[in-house]
PDB file of C-alpha atoms and ligand atoms in Angstrom:
ATOM      1  CA  MET A   3     -11.510  20.690 -11.282  1.00 91.00           C
ATOM      2  CA  LYS A   4     -13.693  17.631 -11.704  1.00 96.00           C
ATOM      3  CA  ILE A   5     -12.309  14.524  -9.733  1.00 97.00           C
ATOM      4  CA  LEU A   6     -13.564  11.026 -10.579  1.00 98.00           C
ATOM      5  CA  VAL A   7     -12.353   8.032  -8.630  1.00 98.00           C
ATOM      6  CA  ALA A   8     -12.192   4.613 -10.395  1.00 98.00           C
ATOM      7  CA  GLU A   9     -15.096   2.181  -9.280  1.00 98.00           C
ATOM      8  CA  GLU A  10     -12.479  -0.199  -8.033  1.00 97.00           C
ATOM      9  CA  ALA A  11      -9.318   1.081  -6.534  1.00 98.00           C
ATOM     10  CA  GLY A  12      -6.928   0.541  -3.485  1.00 96.00           C
ATOM     11  CA  PHE A  13      -6.756  -2.282  -1.025  1.00 96.00           C
ATOM     12  CA  CYS A  14      -7.858  -5.626  -2.362  1.00 97.00           C
ATOM     13  CA  PHE A  15      -9.169  -8.438  -0.160  1.00 96.00           C
ATOM     14  CA  GLY A  16      -5.702 -10.173   0.239  1.00 97.00           C
ATOM     15  CA  VAL A  17      -4.126  -6.995   1.444  1.00 97.00           C
ATOM     16  CA  LYS A  18      -6.845  -6.292   3.831  1.00 97.00           C
ATOM     17  CA  ARG A  19      -6.722  -9.941   5.161  1.00 97.00           C
ATOM     18  CA  ALA A  20      -2.952  -9.685   5.563  1.00 97.00           C
ATOM     19  CA  LEU A  21      -3.156  -6.467   7.627  1.00 97.00           C
ATOM     20  CA  LYS A  22      -5.978  -7.642   9.666  1.00 97.00           C
ATOM     21  CA  LEU A  23      -4.003 -10.824  10.590  1.00 97.00           C
ATOM     22  CA  ILE A  24      -0.844  -9.035  11.450  1.00 97.00           C
ATOM     23  CA  ASN A  25      -2.533  -6.250  13.339  1.00 96.00           C
ATOM     24  CA  GLY A  26      -4.484  -8.809  15.475  1.00 96.00           C
ATOM     25  CA  TYR A  27      -1.184 -10.339  16.474  1.00 94.00           C
ATOM     26  CA  LEU A  28       0.506  -7.033  17.249  1.00 95.00           C
ATOM     27  CA  ASN A  29      -2.450  -6.084  19.364  1.00 94.00           C
ATOM     28  CA  LYS A  30      -1.981  -9.150  21.552  1.00 94.00           C
ATOM     29  CA  GLY A  31       1.611  -7.911  22.156  1.00 93.00           C
ATOM     30  CA  ASN A  32       3.395 -10.440  19.772  1.00 92.00           C
ATOM     31  CA  GLN A  33       6.638  -9.597  18.120  1.00 95.00           C
ATOM     32  CA  ILE A  34       6.687 -10.176  14.538  1.00 97.00           C
ATOM     33  CA  GLN A  35       9.114 -10.323  11.598  1.00 97.00           C
ATOM     34  CA  THR A  36       7.896 -10.691   8.047  1.00 97.00           C
ATOM     35  CA  PHE A  37       9.561 -12.860   5.389  1.00 96.00           C
ATOM     36  CA  GLY A  38       9.971 -10.209   2.665  1.00 94.00           C
ATOM     37  CA  PRO A  39       7.904  -7.078   2.787  1.00 94.00           C
ATOM     38  CA  LEU A  40       4.301  -7.916   3.730  1.00 94.00           C
ATOM     39  CA  ILE A  41       2.922  -6.061   0.829  1.00 93.00           C
ATOM     40  CA  HIS A  42       4.470  -3.736  -1.859  1.00 90.00           C
ATOM     41  CA  ASN A  43       3.509  -0.247  -0.401  1.00 91.00           C
ATOM     42  CA  VAL A  44       6.102   1.940   1.307  1.00 90.00           C
ATOM     43  CA  PRO A  45       3.825   4.013   3.628  1.00 90.00           C
ATOM     44  CA  VAL A  46       2.101   0.888   4.875  1.00 92.00           C
ATOM     45  CA  LEU A  47       5.455  -0.839   5.489  1.00 93.00           C
ATOM     46  CA  ASN A  48       6.764   2.251   7.291  1.00 93.00           C
ATOM     47  CA  HIS A  49       3.627   2.075   9.580  1.00 93.00           C
ATOM     48  CA  LEU A  50       4.379  -1.432  10.396  1.00 95.00           C
ATOM     49  CA  ALA A  51       8.094  -0.729  10.954  1.00 96.00           C
ATOM     50  CA  ALA A  52       7.050   2.040  13.519  1.00 96.00           C
ATOM     51  CA  GLN A  53       5.278  -0.848  15.423  1.00 94.00           C
ATOM     52  CA  GLY A  54       8.569  -2.919  15.431  1.00 95.00           C
ATOM     53  CA  VAL A  55       7.773  -5.135  12.423  1.00 96.00           C
ATOM     54  CA  ARG A  56      10.941  -5.679  10.491  1.00 93.00           C
ATOM     55  CA  SER A  57      11.205  -7.556   7.191  1.00 95.00           C
ATOM     56  CA  ILE A  58      13.935 -10.229   6.724  1.00 96.00           C
ATOM     57  CA  ASP A  59      15.264 -11.781   3.556  1.00 93.00           C
ATOM     58  CA  SER A  60      16.972 -14.905   4.656  1.00 94.00           C
ATOM     59  CA  THR A  61      16.443 -17.694   7.063  1.00 95.00           C
ATOM     60  CA  LYS A  62      19.662 -16.673   8.850  1.00 95.00           C
ATOM     61  CA  GLU A  63      17.850 -13.646  10.158  1.00 96.00           C
ATOM     62  CA  ILE A  64      15.046 -15.519  11.881  1.00 96.00           C
ATOM     63  CA  GLU A  65      14.706 -14.671  15.562  1.00 94.00           C
ATOM     64  CA  LYS A  66      13.114 -17.454  17.477  1.00 88.00           C
ATOM     65  CA  ASN A  67      11.284 -15.306  20.090  1.00 91.00           C
ATOM     66  CA  LYS A  68       9.391 -13.707  17.084  1.00 95.00           C
ATOM     67  CA  THR A  69       6.418 -14.929  15.076  1.00 96.00           C
ATOM     68  CA  LEU A  70       7.348 -15.011  11.368  1.00 97.00           C
ATOM     69  CA  CYS A  71       4.669 -13.652   9.140  1.00 97.00           C
ATOM     70  CA  ILE A  72       4.684 -14.959   5.570  1.00 96.00           C
ATOM     71  CA  ARG A  73       4.198 -12.182   3.071  1.00 95.00           C
ATOM     72  CA  THR A  74       1.012 -11.948   0.860  1.00 96.00           C
ATOM     73  CA  HIS A  75       3.126 -13.054  -2.173  1.00 96.00           C
ATOM     74  CA  GLY A  76       3.996 -16.260  -0.421  1.00 97.00           C
ATOM     75  CA  ILE A  77       7.547 -17.770  -0.017  1.00 97.00           C
ATOM     76  CA  PRO A  78       9.242 -20.675  -1.740  1.00 97.00           C
ATOM     77  CA  ARG A  79       8.365 -24.085  -0.547  1.00 96.00           C
ATOM     78  CA  GLU A  80      11.915 -25.071   0.656  1.00 96.00           C
ATOM     79  CA  ILE A  81      11.993 -21.975   2.992  1.00 96.00           C
ATOM     80  CA  GLU A  82       8.525 -22.951   4.268  1.00 95.00           C
ATOM     81  CA  LYS A  83       9.595 -26.404   4.928  1.00 95.00           C
ATOM     82  CA  TYR A  84      12.807 -25.170   6.775  1.00 95.00           C
ATOM     83  CA  ILE A  85      10.688 -22.877   8.930  1.00 94.00           C
ATOM     84  CA  LYS A  86       8.403 -25.687   9.872  1.00 93.00           C
ATOM     85  CA  LYS A  87      11.224 -28.019  10.626  1.00 94.00           C
ATOM     86  CA  LYS A  88      12.814 -25.424  12.913  1.00 93.00           C
ATOM     87  CA  GLY A  89       9.635 -25.087  14.762  1.00 94.00           C
ATOM     88  CA  VAL A  90       9.349 -21.323  14.215  1.00 94.00           C
ATOM     89  CA  ALA A  91       6.050 -19.798  15.047  1.00 95.00           C
ATOM     90  CA  THR A  92       4.351 -18.592  11.800  1.00 96.00           C
ATOM     91  CA  LEU A  93       1.461 -16.468  10.639  1.00 96.00           C
ATOM     92  CA  ASP A  94       0.505 -17.191   7.048  1.00 96.00           C
ATOM     93  CA  ALA A  95      -0.633 -14.068   5.307  1.00 97.00           C
ATOM     94  CA  THR A  96      -0.054 -15.396   1.797  1.00 97.00           C
ATOM     95  CA  CYS A  97      -3.113 -14.317  -0.172  1.00 98.00           C
ATOM     96  CA  PRO A  98      -5.571 -17.336  -0.590  1.00 98.00           C
ATOM     97  CA  LEU A  99      -5.543 -16.548  -4.364  1.00 98.00           C
ATOM     98  CA  VAL A 100      -1.652 -16.868  -4.499  1.00 98.00           C
ATOM     99  CA  LYS A 101      -2.103 -20.092  -2.593  1.00 98.00           C
ATOM    100  CA  LYS A 102      -4.550 -21.442  -5.117  1.00 98.00           C
ATOM    101  CA  GLU A 103      -2.036 -20.636  -7.811  1.00 98.00           C
ATOM    102  CA  GLN A 104       0.595 -22.598  -5.901  1.00 98.00           C
ATOM    103  CA  LYS A 105      -1.723 -25.585  -5.468  1.00 98.00           C
ATOM    104  CA  ILE A 106      -2.568 -25.661  -9.187  1.00 98.00           C
ATOM    105  CA  ILE A 107       1.282 -25.732 -10.069  1.00 98.00           C
ATOM    106  CA  GLU A 108       1.820 -28.456  -7.465  1.00 98.00           C
ATOM    107  CA  LYS A 109      -0.945 -30.484  -9.025  1.00 98.00           C
ATOM    108  CA  LEU A 110       0.477 -29.880 -12.459  1.00 98.00           C
ATOM    109  CA  ASN A 111       3.756 -31.022 -11.314  1.00 97.00           C
ATOM    110  CA  LYS A 112       2.352 -34.530 -10.818  1.00 96.00           C
ATOM    111  CA  LYS A 113       1.143 -34.681 -14.432  1.00 94.00           C
ATOM    112  CA  LYS A 114       3.022 -34.890 -17.717  1.00 90.00           C
ATOM    113  CA  GLY A 115       3.614 -31.888 -19.901  1.00 95.00           C
ATOM    114  CA  ARG A 116       5.221 -28.479 -19.830  1.00 97.00           C
ATOM    115  CA  ILE A 117       4.138 -25.945 -17.228  1.00 98.00           C
ATOM    116  CA  VAL A 118       4.264 -22.365 -18.396  1.00 98.00           C
ATOM    117  CA  ILE A 119       3.866 -19.503 -15.979  1.00 98.00           C
ATOM    118  CA  VAL A 120       3.058 -16.054 -17.524  1.00 98.00           C
ATOM    119  CA  GLY A 121       4.710 -13.502 -15.296  1.00 97.00           C
ATOM    120  CA  ASP A 122       7.774 -11.724 -13.966  1.00 96.00           C
ATOM    121  CA  LYS A 123      10.395 -14.330 -13.052  1.00 97.00           C
ATOM    122  CA  ASP A 124      11.947 -11.929 -10.424  1.00 96.00           C
ATOM    123  CA  HIS A 125       8.742 -11.079  -8.625  1.00 95.00           C
ATOM    124  CA  PRO A 126       8.400 -12.786  -5.148  1.00 96.00           C
ATOM    125  CA  GLU A 127       5.038 -14.340  -6.201  1.00 97.00           C
ATOM    126  CA  ILE A 128       6.503 -16.108  -9.116  1.00 98.00           C
ATOM    127  CA  ILE A 129       9.766 -17.133  -7.211  1.00 97.00           C
ATOM    128  CA  ALA A 130       7.415 -18.753  -4.626  1.00 98.00           C
ATOM    129  CA  ALA A 131       5.033 -20.236  -7.214  1.00 98.00           C
ATOM    130  CA  ARG A 132       7.752 -21.846  -9.343  1.00 98.00           C
ATOM    131  CA  SER A 133       9.030 -23.770  -6.390  1.00 98.00           C
ATOM    132  CA  TYR A 134       6.030 -25.943  -6.483  1.00 98.00           C
ATOM    133  CA  ALA A 135       7.116 -27.805  -9.671  1.00 98.00           C
ATOM    134  CA  LYS A 136      10.460 -29.344 -10.684  1.00 95.00           C
ATOM    135  CA  ASN A 137      10.357 -27.708 -14.119  1.00 93.00           C
ATOM    136  CA  VAL A 138       8.568 -24.524 -15.255  1.00 97.00           C
ATOM    137  CA  THR A 139       9.059 -22.260 -18.015  1.00 98.00           C
ATOM    138  CA  ILE A 140       8.473 -18.594 -17.215  1.00 98.00           C
ATOM    139  CA  ILE A 141       7.657 -16.146 -19.962  1.00 98.00           C
ATOM    140  CA  ASN A 142       6.766 -12.477 -19.772  1.00 98.00           C
ATOM    141  CA  SER A 143       6.518 -11.154 -23.311  1.00 98.00           C
ATOM    142  CA  LEU A 144       4.896 -12.137 -26.632  1.00 98.00           C
ATOM    143  CA  ALA A 145       8.259 -12.704 -28.184  1.00 98.00           C
ATOM    144  CA  GLU A 146       9.092 -15.308 -25.442  1.00 98.00           C
ATOM    145  CA  ALA A 147       5.671 -16.906 -26.171  1.00 98.00           C
ATOM    146  CA  GLU A 148       6.507 -17.066 -29.949  1.00 97.00           C
ATOM    147  CA  ALA A 149       9.886 -18.577 -29.190  1.00 97.00           C
ATOM    148  CA  LEU A 150       8.536 -21.441 -27.054  1.00 97.00           C
ATOM    149  CA  PRO A 151       9.152 -24.835 -28.763  1.00 96.00           C
ATOM    150  CA  ARG A 152       6.195 -27.050 -29.372  1.00 96.00           C
ATOM    151  CA  ALA A 153       4.999 -29.548 -26.726  1.00 96.00           C
ATOM    152  CA  PHE A 154       2.618 -32.472 -26.808  1.00 96.00           C
ATOM    153  CA  GLN A 155       0.899 -31.157 -23.631  1.00 97.00           C
ATOM    154  CA  MET A 156       1.071 -27.617 -22.095  1.00 98.00           C
ATOM    155  CA  SER A 157      -0.504 -25.916 -18.978  1.00 98.00           C
ATOM    156  CA  ILE A 158      -0.520 -22.266 -18.758  1.00 98.00           C
ATOM    157  CA  VAL A 159      -0.879 -20.391 -15.326  1.00 98.00           C
ATOM    158  CA  ALA A 160      -0.839 -16.663 -14.821  1.00 98.00           C
ATOM    159  CA  GLN A 161       0.681 -14.284 -12.253  1.00 97.00           C
ATOM    160  CA  THR A 162      -2.286 -12.998 -10.166  1.00 96.00           C
ATOM    161  CA  THR A 163      -1.566  -9.402 -11.061  1.00 93.00           C
ATOM    162  CA  LEU A 164      -1.097  -9.872 -14.893  1.00 95.00           C
ATOM    163  CA  ASN A 165      -2.640  -7.668 -17.412  1.00 93.00           C
ATOM    164  CA  SER A 166      -5.743  -9.629 -18.516  1.00 93.00           C
ATOM    165  CA  GLU A 167      -5.365  -8.502 -22.253  1.00 94.00           C
ATOM    166  CA  PHE A 168      -1.751  -9.507 -22.273  1.00 97.00           C
ATOM    167  CA  PHE A 169      -2.486 -12.953 -20.810  1.00 98.00           C
ATOM    168  CA  LYS A 170      -5.162 -13.400 -23.667  1.00 97.00           C
ATOM    169  CA  GLN A 171      -2.571 -12.518 -26.284  1.00 98.00           C
ATOM    170  CA  VAL A 172      -0.077 -14.944 -24.842  1.00 98.00           C
ATOM    171  CA  VAL A 173      -2.577 -17.798 -24.660  1.00 98.00           C
ATOM    172  CA  ALA A 174      -3.556 -17.033 -28.319  1.00 97.00           C
ATOM    173  CA  ILE A 175       0.105 -17.567 -29.387  1.00 97.00           C
ATOM    174  CA  LEU A 176       0.493 -20.786 -27.298  1.00 98.00           C
ATOM    175  CA  MET A 177      -2.714 -22.344 -28.513  1.00 96.00           C
ATOM    176  CA  ASP A 178      -0.879 -23.329 -31.702  1.00 92.00           C
ATOM    177  CA  LYS A 179       2.072 -24.888 -29.796  1.00 96.00           C
ATOM    178  CA  ALA A 180       0.561 -27.956 -28.205  1.00 96.00           C
ATOM    179  CA  GLU A 181      -1.755 -30.790 -28.947  1.00 96.00           C
ATOM    180  CA  LYS A 182      -3.363 -30.588 -25.486  1.00 96.00           C
ATOM    181  CA  ILE A 183      -3.611 -27.307 -23.725  1.00 97.00           C
ATOM    182  CA  GLU A 184      -4.965 -26.389 -20.205  1.00 97.00           C
ATOM    183  CA  ILE A 185      -5.338 -22.779 -19.285  1.00 98.00           C
ATOM    184  CA  TYR A 186      -5.571 -21.611 -15.748  1.00 98.00           C
ATOM    185  CA  ASN A 187      -6.505 -18.037 -15.705  1.00 98.00           C
ATOM    186  CA  THR A 188      -5.298 -17.349 -12.176  1.00 98.00           C
ATOM    187  CA  ILE A 189      -5.461 -13.471 -12.641  1.00 97.00           C
ATOM    188  CA  CYS A 190      -7.185 -12.330  -9.368  1.00 96.00           C
ATOM    189  CA  GLN A 191     -10.670 -10.719  -9.524  1.00 96.00           C
ATOM    190  CA  ALA A 192      -9.313  -7.653  -7.651  1.00 96.00           C
ATOM    191  CA  THR A 193      -6.675  -7.153 -10.350  1.00 94.00           C
ATOM    192  CA  LYS A 194      -9.290  -7.652 -13.215  1.00 95.00           C
ATOM    193  CA  ASP A 195     -11.786  -5.236 -11.542  1.00 97.00           C
ATOM    194  CA  ARG A 196      -9.104  -2.564 -10.998  1.00 97.00           C
ATOM    195  CA  GLN A 197      -7.933  -2.961 -14.620  1.00 95.00           C
ATOM    196  CA  GLN A 198     -11.399  -2.723 -16.040  1.00 97.00           C
ATOM    197  CA  ALA A 199     -12.300   0.273 -13.894  1.00 98.00           C
ATOM    198  CA  VAL A 200      -9.315   2.264 -15.036  1.00 97.00           C
ATOM    199  CA  LYS A 201      -9.889   1.430 -18.701  1.00 96.00           C
ATOM    200  CA  LYS A 202     -13.337   2.738 -18.387  1.00 97.00           C
ATOM    201  CA  LEU A 203     -12.288   5.912 -16.307  1.00 98.00           C
ATOM    202  CA  ALA A 204      -9.292   6.911 -18.399  1.00 97.00           C
ATOM    203  CA  PRO A 205     -10.975   8.175 -21.585  1.00 96.00           C
ATOM    204  CA  GLN A 206     -13.616  10.112 -19.568  1.00 97.00           C
ATOM    205  CA  VAL A 207     -11.052  12.513 -17.975  1.00 98.00           C
ATOM    206  CA  ASP A 208      -8.123  14.844 -19.097  1.00 98.00           C
ATOM    207  CA  ALA A 209      -5.626  13.060 -16.909  1.00 98.00           C
ATOM    208  CA  ILE A 210      -5.215   9.997 -14.840  1.00 98.00           C
ATOM    209  CA  ILE A 211      -3.269   9.704 -11.491  1.00 98.00           C
ATOM    210  CA  VAL A 212      -2.268   6.149 -10.443  1.00 98.00           C
ATOM    211  CA  VAL A 213      -1.368   6.011  -6.761  1.00 97.00           C
ATOM    212  CA  GLY A 214       0.844   3.157  -5.577  1.00 96.00           C
ATOM    213  CA  SER A 215       4.348   1.907  -4.931  1.00 93.00           C
ATOM    214  CA  LYS A 216       6.763   1.870  -7.980  1.00 91.00           C
ATOM    215  CA  ILE A 217       7.616  -1.750  -6.900  1.00 88.00           C
ATOM    216  CA  SER A 218       4.022  -2.941  -6.910  1.00 91.00           C
ATOM    217  CA  SER A 219       3.361  -5.167  -9.860  1.00 88.00           C
ATOM    218  CA  ASN A 220      -0.374  -4.512 -10.022  1.00 92.00           C
ATOM    219  CA  THR A 221       0.082  -0.785  -9.763  1.00 95.00           C
ATOM    220  CA  LYS A 222       2.619  -0.807 -12.618  1.00 94.00           C
ATOM    221  CA  LYS A 223       0.027  -2.677 -14.711  1.00 93.00           C
ATOM    222  CA  LEU A 224      -2.757  -0.188 -13.783  1.00 96.00           C
ATOM    223  CA  PHE A 225      -0.375   2.615 -14.905  1.00 97.00           C
ATOM    224  CA  HIS A 226       0.332   0.794 -18.206  1.00 96.00           C
ATOM    225  CA  ILE A 227      -3.412   0.352 -19.006  1.00 95.00           C
ATOM    226  CA  ALA A 228      -4.098   3.973 -17.958  1.00 97.00           C
ATOM    227  CA  LYS A 229      -1.359   5.258 -20.318  1.00 97.00           C
ATOM    228  CA  GLU A 230      -2.718   3.208 -23.276  1.00 95.00           C
ATOM    229  CA  GLN A 231      -6.028   4.998 -22.785  1.00 94.00           C
ATOM    230  CA  ASN A 232      -4.835   8.469 -21.778  1.00 97.00           C
ATOM    231  CA  ARG A 233      -1.376   9.915 -22.507  1.00 96.00           C
ATOM    232  CA  HIS A 234      -1.714  12.239 -19.542  1.00 97.00           C
ATOM    233  CA  SER A 235      -1.209   9.457 -17.052  1.00 97.00           C
ATOM    234  CA  LEU A 236       0.855   9.962 -13.926  1.00 97.00           C
ATOM    235  CA  HIS A 237       2.209   7.356 -11.499  1.00 97.00           C
ATOM    236  CA  ILE A 238       2.644   8.670  -7.927  1.00 96.00           C
ATOM    237  CA  GLU A 239       3.711   6.836  -4.840  1.00 95.00           C
ATOM    238  CA  THR A 240       1.976   9.271  -2.274  1.00 95.00           C
ATOM    239  CA  CYS A 241       0.155  12.613  -2.262  1.00 96.00           C
ATOM    240  CA  ALA A 242       3.548  14.417  -1.554  1.00 95.00           C
ATOM    241  CA  ASP A 243       4.577  13.642  -5.190  1.00 95.00           C
ATOM    242  CA  LEU A 244       1.836  15.862  -6.465  1.00 95.00           C
ATOM    243  CA  GLN A 245       3.239  18.861  -4.583  1.00 92.00           C
ATOM    244  CA  LYS A 246       6.229  19.233  -6.873  1.00 92.00           C
ATOM    245  CA  PRO A 247       6.286  22.485  -9.027  1.00 92.00           C
ATOM    246  CA  ARG A 248       6.491  20.574 -12.349  1.00 92.00           C
ATOM    247  CA  ILE A 249       3.438  18.303 -11.495  1.00 93.00           C
ATOM    248  CA  LEU A 250       1.461  21.308 -10.224  1.00 94.00           C
ATOM    249  CA  ALA A 251       2.035  23.174 -13.443  1.00 93.00           C
ATOM    250  CA  GLN A 252       0.910  20.183 -15.349  1.00 92.00           C
ATOM    251  CA  LEU A 253      -2.259  19.641 -13.214  1.00 94.00           C
ATOM    252  CA  SER A 254      -3.194  23.358 -13.728  1.00 93.00           C
ATOM    253  CA  LYS A 255      -3.811  22.544 -17.379  1.00 93.00           C
ATOM    254  CA  PHE A 256      -6.569  19.896 -16.691  1.00 96.00           C
ATOM    255  CA  ASN A 257     -10.388  20.416 -16.031  1.00 96.00           C
ATOM    256  CA  SER A 258     -10.918  16.707 -14.985  1.00 97.00           C
ATOM    257  CA  VAL A 259      -8.649  14.178 -13.358  1.00 97.00           C
ATOM    258  CA  GLY A 260      -9.424  10.457 -12.640  1.00 98.00           C
ATOM    259  CA  ILE A 261      -7.712   8.614  -9.728  1.00 98.00           C
ATOM    260  CA  THR A 262      -6.979   5.000  -9.287  1.00 98.00           C
ATOM    261  CA  ALA A 263      -4.789   3.098  -6.812  1.00 98.00           C
ATOM    262  CA  GLY A 264      -3.066  -0.186  -6.657  1.00 96.00           C
ATOM    263  CA  ALA A 265      -4.224  -3.063  -4.543  1.00 96.00           C
ATOM    264  CA  SER A 266      -1.763  -2.350  -1.724  1.00 95.00           C
ATOM    265  CA  THR A 267      -2.557   1.393  -1.543  1.00 96.00           C
ATOM    266  CA  ALA A 268      -4.321   2.421   1.671  1.00 95.00           C
ATOM    267  CA  PRO A 269      -7.724   4.215   1.344  1.00 95.00           C
ATOM    268  CA  GLU A 270      -6.274   6.993   3.343  1.00 95.00           C
ATOM    269  CA  GLU A 271      -3.685   7.852   0.658  1.00 95.00           C
ATOM    270  CA  LEU A 272      -6.351   7.748  -1.959  1.00 96.00           C
ATOM    271  CA  ASP A 273      -8.357  10.252   0.033  1.00 96.00           C
ATOM    272  CA  ARG A 274      -5.279  12.508   0.633  1.00 96.00           C
ATOM    273  CA  VAL A 275      -4.754  12.610  -3.164  1.00 97.00           C
ATOM    274  CA  LYS A 276      -8.570  13.358  -3.812  1.00 97.00           C
ATOM    275  CA  ASN A 277      -8.663  16.139  -1.172  1.00 96.00           C
ATOM    276  CA  PHE A 278      -5.376  17.749  -2.497  1.00 96.00           C
ATOM    277  CA  LEU A 279      -6.765  17.811  -6.000  1.00 95.00           C
ATOM    278  CA  GLN A 280     -10.111  19.221  -4.885  1.00 93.00           C
ATOM    279  CA  LYS A 281      -8.329  22.126  -3.239  1.00 91.00           C
ATOM    280  CA  LEU A 282      -6.259  23.078  -6.425  1.00 86.00           C
TER     281      LEU A 282
HETATM  282 FE1  F3S B  18      -4.543 -11.399  -3.512  1.00 84.33          FE
HETATM  283 FE2  F3S B  18      -5.119 -10.322  -5.747  1.00 84.33          FE
HETATM  284 FE3  F3S B  18      -4.626  -8.787  -3.710  1.00 84.33          FE
HETATM  285  S1  F3S B  18      -3.780 -12.010  -5.481  1.00 84.33           S
HETATM  286  S2  F3S B  18      -3.110  -9.923  -2.519  1.00 84.33           S
HETATM  287  S3  F3S B  18      -6.351 -10.293  -3.985  1.00 84.33           S
HETATM  288  S4  F3S B  18      -3.987  -8.404  -5.917  1.00 84.33           S
END
């Protein structure tokens, strides 16, 4: 079987940075809690848990003798303020590109006009980002864009892991809805590169395997793009998922398989999938 790996796949710069920060702290013997899962990848989180890193979801769970690590997706402003006020030691692993998005929203909050965030309102990145302005409108479909009332001034910001094509379509709809419009394409380069790479790879192979957590926003978008280009697209979390008899039967029909992985998928997992397929 011919195996091709997407030109850009797996760990992005923000995830590598966060893991470097947290591992550096752990190596010095510090005890760490994370506010929310550090990244959206179960094997990586299990590895951290084995080193005593526990994820908490509320300020009530903060243990003062531990350093509180802020997740790559960021946390709401009021929680950050509370933590500072309480004098809790922190390690900020928020991706700098998520921070940039938060700063843009904070700046827009001082100006007039409607702020529109295009993204998933329930995703931690957006829950954190929206806290930087008093009023924001969050949309995540073309129908929601169509339904937005007109405004004199409108600013549009994107979730960092949004599908680039989808953002273009939303912007095209909103262009007719305001006199003055400002567009902040805050989709990160790692997301764009991975999306372009899978778009290029998917038509060249019989099937595509997307490796990454089912709760990872950017992995889900990669799978969606792969599926648009190649109907034999499969989303797996780990190499173990390939070992199911139904999947093995499917794979035996293909002569070539392409592999990609979300921005929070470790290179070791990608290698495991590649080696497994090579042996088939
Ligand atoms: Fe940052 Fe983009 Fe990765 S926002 S965490 S570089 S997917």
